[in-house]
PDB file of C-alpha atoms in Angstrom:
ATOM      1  CA  MET A  24       0.000   0.000   0.000  1.00  0.00           C
ATOM      2  CA  LEU A  25       1.049   3.591  -0.572  1.00  0.00           C
ATOM      3  CA  TYR A  26       0.626   4.415   3.107  1.00  0.00           C
ATOM      4  CA  ASP A  27       3.037   1.674   4.153  1.00  0.00           C
ATOM      5  CA  ARG A  28       5.733   3.055   1.859  1.00  0.00           C
ATOM      6  CA  PHE A  29       5.663   6.550   3.372  1.00  0.00           C
ATOM      7  CA  ARG A  30       4.847   5.901   7.020  1.00  0.00           C
ATOM      8  CA  ALA A  31       7.444   6.475   9.712  1.00  0.00           C
ATOM      9  CA  PRO A  32       9.884   3.581  10.202  1.00  0.00           C
ATOM     10  CA  ALA A  33       9.720   1.422  13.290  1.00  0.00           C
ATOM     11  CA  GLY A  34      12.620   1.266  15.703  1.00  0.00           C
ATOM     12  CA  ARG A  35      15.249   3.767  16.700  1.00  0.00           C
ATOM     13  CA  GLY A  36      17.911   3.246  14.027  1.00  0.00           C
ATOM     14  CA  ALA A  37      15.575   2.547  11.096  1.00  0.00           C
ATOM     15  CA  SER A  38      15.830   4.841   8.108  1.00  0.00           C
ATOM     16  CA  ARG A  39      12.934   6.207   6.131  1.00  0.00           C
ATOM     17  CA  PRO A  40      12.019   4.627   2.823  1.00  0.00           C
ATOM     18  CA  ARG A  41      13.598   6.193  -0.233  1.00  0.00           C
ATOM     19  CA  GLY A  42      10.365   7.740  -1.548  1.00  0.00           C
ATOM     20  CA  TRP A  43       9.841   9.776   1.634  1.00  0.00           C
ATOM     21  CA  ARG A  44      12.709  12.143   0.864  1.00  0.00           C
ATOM     22  CA  GLU A  45      11.520  12.864  -2.662  1.00  0.00           C
ATOM     23  CA  LEU A  46       7.916  13.546  -1.679  1.00  0.00           C
ATOM     24  CA  PRO A  47       8.357  17.230  -0.625  1.00  0.00           C
ATOM     25  CA  TRP A  48      10.003  18.013  -3.965  1.00  0.00           C
ATOM     26  CA  LEU A  49       6.850  16.904  -5.762  1.00  0.00           C
ATOM     27  CA  ALA A  50       4.623  19.435  -3.954  1.00  0.00           C
ATOM     28  CA  PRO A  51       5.623  22.494  -6.063  1.00  0.00           C
ATOM     29  CA  ILE A  52       5.251  20.464  -9.241  1.00  0.00           C
ATOM     30  CA  ALA A  53       1.805  19.240  -8.172  1.00  0.00           C
ATOM     31  CA  GLY A  54       0.769  22.780  -7.180  1.00  0.00           C
ATOM     32  CA  THR A  55       1.886  24.212 -10.512  1.00  0.00           C
ATOM     33  CA  ALA A  56       0.089  21.448 -12.395  1.00  0.00           C
ATOM     34  CA  ALA A  57      -3.083  22.126 -10.376  1.00  0.00           C
ATOM     35  CA  TYR A  58      -2.804  25.859 -11.131  1.00  0.00           C
ATOM     36  CA  PHE A  59      -2.537  25.263 -14.870  1.00  0.00           C
ATOM     37  CA  GLY A  60      -5.242  22.591 -14.670  1.00  0.00           C
ATOM     38  CA  VAL A  61      -7.742  24.953 -13.042  1.00  0.00           C
ATOM     39  CA  HIS A  62      -6.997  27.574 -15.700  1.00  0.00           C
ATOM     40  CA  ALA A  63      -7.428  24.994 -18.439  1.00  0.00           C
ATOM     41  CA  LEU A  64     -10.799  23.903 -17.029  1.00  0.00           C
ATOM     42  CA  THR A  65     -12.172  27.379 -16.367  1.00  0.00           C
ATOM     43  CA  THR A  66     -10.813  29.407 -19.285  1.00  0.00           C
ATOM     44  CA  ALA A  67      -9.685  26.751 -21.774  1.00  0.00           C
ATOM     45  CA  GLN A  68      -6.276  28.470 -21.753  1.00  0.00           C
ATOM     46  CA  PRO A  69      -3.829  27.018 -19.219  1.00  0.00           C
ATOM     47  CA  LEU A  70      -1.341  29.861 -19.797  1.00  0.00           C
ATOM     48  CA  GLY A  71      -3.982  32.601 -20.002  1.00  0.00           C
ATOM     49  CA  ALA A  72      -3.018  34.180 -16.669  1.00  0.00           C
ATOM     50  CA  PHE A  73       0.335  35.246 -18.090  1.00  0.00           C
ATOM     51  CA  GLY A  74      -1.354  37.214 -20.842  1.00  0.00           C
ATOM     52  CA  VAL A  75      -3.317  39.309 -18.351  1.00  0.00           C
ATOM     53  CA  HIS A  76      -0.197  41.139 -17.201  1.00  0.00           C
ATOM     54  CA  GLY A  77       0.251  42.441 -20.748  1.00  0.00           C
ATOM     55  CA  LEU A  78      -2.979  44.415 -20.351  1.00  0.00           C
ATOM     56  CA  PHE A  79      -1.434  46.522 -17.615  1.00  0.00           C
ATOM     57  CA  ALA A  80       1.695  48.645 -17.433  1.00  0.00           C
ATOM     58  CA  SER A  81       3.537  45.549 -16.288  1.00  0.00           C
ATOM     59  CA  GLY A  82       3.481  43.935 -19.728  1.00  0.00           C
ATOM     60  CA  GLN A  83       7.260  44.152 -19.922  1.00  0.00           C
ATOM     61  CA  SER A  84       7.771  42.938 -16.358  1.00  0.00           C
ATOM     62  CA  LEU A  85      11.008  41.011 -16.894  1.00  0.00           C
ATOM     63  CA  ARG A  86      12.662  44.043 -18.458  1.00  0.00           C
ATOM     64  CA  GLN A  87      11.599  46.148 -15.495  1.00  0.00           C
ATOM     65  CA  LEU A  88      13.693  44.047 -13.109  1.00  0.00           C
ATOM     66  CA  TYR A  89      16.737  46.092 -14.080  1.00  0.00           C
ATOM     67  CA  ASP A  90      15.082  49.510 -14.318  1.00  0.00           C
ATOM     68  CA  LEU A  91      15.590  50.731 -10.760  1.00  0.00           C
ATOM     69  CA  ILE A  92      14.858  54.365 -11.636  1.00  0.00           C
ATOM     70  CA  SER A  93      11.395  53.395 -12.853  1.00  0.00           C
ATOM     71  CA  PHE A  94      10.956  51.316  -9.693  1.00  0.00           C
ATOM     72  CA  GLY A  95      11.823  54.333  -7.555  1.00  0.00           C
ATOM     73  CA  ARG A  96       9.336  56.486  -9.437  1.00  0.00           C
ATOM     74  CA  SER A  97       6.607  53.863  -9.078  1.00  0.00           C
ATOM     75  CA  PHE A  98       7.247  53.618  -5.339  1.00  0.00           C
ATOM     76  CA  PHE A  99       6.172  57.241  -4.933  1.00  0.00           C
ATOM     77  CA  ALA A 100       3.368  57.095  -7.529  1.00  0.00           C
ATOM     78  CA  VAL A 101       0.548  56.680  -5.014  1.00  0.00           C
ATOM     79  CA  ASP A 102      -2.973  57.606  -6.056  1.00  0.00           C
ATOM     80  CA  ALA A 103      -5.191  55.737  -3.577  1.00  0.00           C
ATOM     81  CA  ILE A 104      -5.230  54.004  -0.235  1.00  0.00           C
ATOM     82  CA  HIS A 105      -5.856  50.719  -2.022  1.00  0.00           C
ATOM     83  CA  SER A 106      -6.103  50.132  -5.758  1.00  0.00           C
ATOM     84  CA  VAL A 107      -4.621  47.815  -8.355  1.00  0.00           C
ATOM     85  CA  GLN A 108      -1.495  49.849  -9.123  1.00  0.00           C
ATOM     86  CA  GLY A 109      -1.187  53.010  -7.025  1.00  0.00           C
ATOM     87  CA  SER A 110      -1.917  51.624  -3.578  1.00  0.00           C
ATOM     88  CA  ILE A 111      -0.219  52.970  -0.481  1.00  0.00           C
ATOM     89  CA  LEU A 112      -1.161  49.696   1.230  1.00  0.00           C
ATOM     90  CA  ASP A 113       0.962  47.744  -1.273  1.00  0.00           C
ATOM     91  CA  ARG A 114       3.948  49.979  -0.536  1.00  0.00           C
ATOM     92  CA  ALA A 115       3.442  49.604   3.234  1.00  0.00           C
ATOM     93  CA  VAL A 116       3.304  45.799   2.955  1.00  0.00           C
ATOM     94  CA  PHE A 117       6.470  45.865   0.829  1.00  0.00           C
ATOM     95  CA  LEU A 118       8.275  48.029   3.382  1.00  0.00           C
ATOM     96  CA  ALA A 119       7.199  45.703   6.207  1.00  0.00           C
ATOM     97  CA  ALA A 120       8.477  42.665   4.295  1.00  0.00           C
ATOM     98  CA  ALA A 121      11.719  44.451   3.391  1.00  0.00           C
ATOM     99  CA  CYS A 122      12.264  45.413   7.043  1.00  0.00           C
ATOM    100  CA  ALA A 123      11.862  41.770   8.059  1.00  0.00           C
ATOM    101  CA  LEU A 124      14.569  40.577   5.657  1.00  0.00           C
ATOM    102  CA  PRO A 125      17.590  41.605   7.804  1.00  0.00           C
ATOM    103  CA  TRP A 126      16.007  39.907  10.820  1.00  0.00           C
ATOM    104  CA  LEU A 127      15.490  36.750   8.772  1.00  0.00           C
ATOM    105  CA  TYR A 128      19.090  36.892   7.563  1.00  0.00           C
ATOM    106  CA  ARG A 129      20.339  36.924  11.143  1.00  0.00           C
ATOM    107  CA  HIS A 130      18.035  34.166  12.396  1.00  0.00           C
ATOM    108  CA  ASP A 131      17.456  31.752   9.513  1.00  0.00           C
ATOM    109  CA  ARG A 132      19.316  32.094   6.221  1.00  0.00           C
ATOM    110  CA  THR A 133      17.177  29.498   4.453  1.00  0.00           C
ATOM    111  CA  LEU A 134      14.008  31.480   5.119  1.00  0.00           C
ATOM    112  CA  PHE A 135      15.824  34.670   4.125  1.00  0.00           C
ATOM    113  CA  TRP A 136      16.756  33.243   0.718  1.00  0.00           C
ATOM    114  CA  PHE A 137      13.168  32.038   0.319  1.00  0.00           C
ATOM    115  CA  ALA A 138      11.664  35.432   1.190  1.00  0.00           C
ATOM    116  CA  LEU A 139      14.133  37.676  -0.656  1.00  0.00           C
ATOM    117  CA  PRO A 140      13.079  36.912  -4.247  1.00  0.00           C
ATOM    118  CA  LEU A 141       9.414  36.632  -3.255  1.00  0.00           C
ATOM    119  CA  THR A 142       9.622  40.132  -1.806  1.00  0.00           C
ATOM    120  CA  VAL A 143      11.778  41.880  -4.387  1.00  0.00           C
ATOM    121  CA  VAL A 144      10.832  40.355  -7.758  1.00  0.00           C
ATOM    122  CA  PRO A 145       7.050  41.048  -7.703  1.00  0.00           C
ATOM    123  CA  ALA A 146       7.556  44.550  -6.321  1.00  0.00           C
ATOM    124  CA  VAL A 147      10.239  45.526  -8.836  1.00  0.00           C
ATOM    125  CA  SER A 148       8.985  43.724 -11.931  1.00  0.00           C
ATOM    126  CA  LEU A 149       5.297  44.609 -11.513  1.00  0.00           C
ATOM    127  CA  HIS A 150       5.831  48.041  -9.919  1.00  0.00           C
ATOM    128  CA  PHE A 151       3.740  47.125  -6.866  1.00  0.00           C
ATOM    129  CA  MET A 152       0.737  46.037  -8.923  1.00  0.00           C
ATOM    130  CA  ALA A 153      -1.426  44.218  -6.348  1.00  0.00           C
ATOM    131  CA  PHE A 154       1.611  43.451  -4.182  1.00  0.00           C
ATOM    132  CA  THR A 155      -0.535  42.404  -1.219  1.00  0.00           C
ATOM    133  CA  ARG A 156      -1.495  39.273  -3.192  1.00  0.00           C
ATOM    134  CA  PHE A 157       2.152  38.292  -3.494  1.00  0.00           C
ATOM    135  CA  ALA A 158       2.842  38.989   0.168  1.00  0.00           C
ATOM    136  CA  LEU A 159       0.484  36.205   1.230  1.00  0.00           C
ATOM    137  CA  VAL A 160       3.161  33.575   0.505  1.00  0.00           C
ATOM    138  CA  LEU A 161       5.798  35.368   2.576  1.00  0.00           C
ATOM    139  CA  PHE A 162       5.328  33.156   5.629  1.00  0.00           C
ATOM    140  CA  PRO A 163       8.890  33.846   6.890  1.00  0.00           C
ATOM    141  CA  VAL A 164       7.909  37.504   7.310  1.00  0.00           C
ATOM    142  CA  PHE A 165       4.889  36.474   9.363  1.00  0.00           C
ATOM    143  CA  TRP A 166       7.111  34.136  11.386  1.00  0.00           C
ATOM    144  CA  ALA A 167       9.525  37.007  12.067  1.00  0.00           C
ATOM    145  CA  LEU A 168       6.670  39.277  13.131  1.00  0.00           C
ATOM    146  CA  ALA A 169       5.208  36.588  15.408  1.00  0.00           C
ATOM    147  CA  THR A 170       8.606  36.002  17.006  1.00  0.00           C
ATOM    148  CA  VAL A 171       9.123  39.710  17.639  1.00  0.00           C
ATOM    149  CA  LEU A 172       5.619  40.088  19.089  1.00  0.00           C
ATOM    150  CA  ARG A 173       6.069  36.990  21.250  1.00  0.00           C
ATOM    151  CA  THR A 174       9.351  38.169  22.721  1.00  0.00           C
ATOM    152  CA  HIS A 175       8.209  41.765  23.251  1.00  0.00           C
ATOM    153  CA  ARG A 176       7.802  42.421  26.949  1.00  0.00           C
ATOM    154  CA  ARG A 177       4.764  44.650  26.772  1.00  0.00           C
ATOM    155  CA  ASN A 178       1.352  43.479  25.632  1.00  0.00           C
ATOM    156  CA  GLY A 179       0.504  46.916  24.234  1.00  0.00           C
ATOM    157  CA  LEU A 180       2.321  46.201  20.977  1.00  0.00           C
ATOM    158  CA  ARG A 181       0.461  42.912  20.583  1.00  0.00           C
ATOM    159  CA  TRP A 182      -2.922  44.567  21.137  1.00  0.00           C
ATOM    160  CA  ALA A 183      -2.041  47.416  18.792  1.00  0.00           C
ATOM    161  CA  TRP A 184      -1.046  44.936  16.074  1.00  0.00           C
ATOM    162  CA  LEU A 185      -4.207  42.878  16.637  1.00  0.00           C
ATOM    163  CA  SER A 186      -6.377  45.996  16.475  1.00  0.00           C
ATOM    164  CA  LEU A 187      -4.674  47.235  13.317  1.00  0.00           C
ATOM    165  CA  SER A 188      -4.974  43.820  11.663  1.00  0.00           C
ATOM    166  CA  LEU A 189      -8.662  43.461  12.510  1.00  0.00           C
ATOM    167  CA  ALA A 190      -9.419  46.997  11.329  1.00  0.00           C
ATOM    168  CA  LEU A 191      -7.600  46.398   8.050  1.00  0.00           C
ATOM    169  CA  GLN A 192      -9.348  43.062   7.536  1.00  0.00           C
ATOM    170  CA  GLY A 193     -12.742  44.656   8.228  1.00  0.00           C
ATOM    171  CA  TRP A 194     -12.023  47.534   5.834  1.00  0.00           C
ATOM    172  CA  LEU A 195     -10.925  45.143   3.058  1.00  0.00           C
ATOM    173  CA  TYR A 196     -13.991  42.971   3.640  1.00  0.00           C
ATOM    174  CA  PHE A 197     -16.185  46.088   3.388  1.00  0.00           C
ATOM    175  CA  ARG A 198     -14.483  47.053   0.103  1.00  0.00           C
ATOM    176  CA  HIS A 199     -14.953  43.518  -1.211  1.00  0.00           C
ATOM    177  CA  SER A 200     -18.653  43.551  -0.286  1.00  0.00           C
ATOM    178  CA  LEU A 201     -19.053  46.775  -2.315  1.00  0.00           C
ATOM    179  CA  ASN A 202     -17.327  45.095  -5.268  1.00  0.00           C
ATOM    180  CA  LEU A 203     -14.316  47.393  -4.942  1.00  0.00           C
ATOM    181  CA  TRP A 204     -10.680  46.297  -5.263  1.00  0.00           C
ATOM    182  CA  ALA A 205      -9.638  44.321  -2.198  1.00  0.00           C
ATOM    183  CA  GLY A 206      -6.855  42.152  -3.698  1.00  0.00           C
TER     184      GLY A 206
END
């Protein structure tokens, strides 16, 4: 049975079966296949999501990775509290993630190297277009924040963060219920 092949070995010195070590490497492949499969079923175009970026200013996103002057200009091009491209919320989330990177570098280099490209590449290449969506996968940043809040001696910071988070979640839910941008 498949379960018997991947279950934990019995005994103290027993080693895991060979397939157990390869299993985590299959998760990104399975996730990517599921992503393209859902697009194929719903839009009949498995690669259709990549064409959407061409409709916005980010159509040349790979070329924008090296245009730091344009990135600097886009950082200050704020036109709303929260919108698709000119959102101050996207810039604030980017700054929070960028501030967590040095802490991650000091405490866990593996998580730092995971979070660095996931923080920098979407912000620079897409000029902050809906950056809050990309920040959802930055779990090392959330881990860093949780560690800092846990080790902080005063509960005031924890309550302030909880209040801010709940207020932001409520505001985004309100925007979503009005069919406004909440991505």
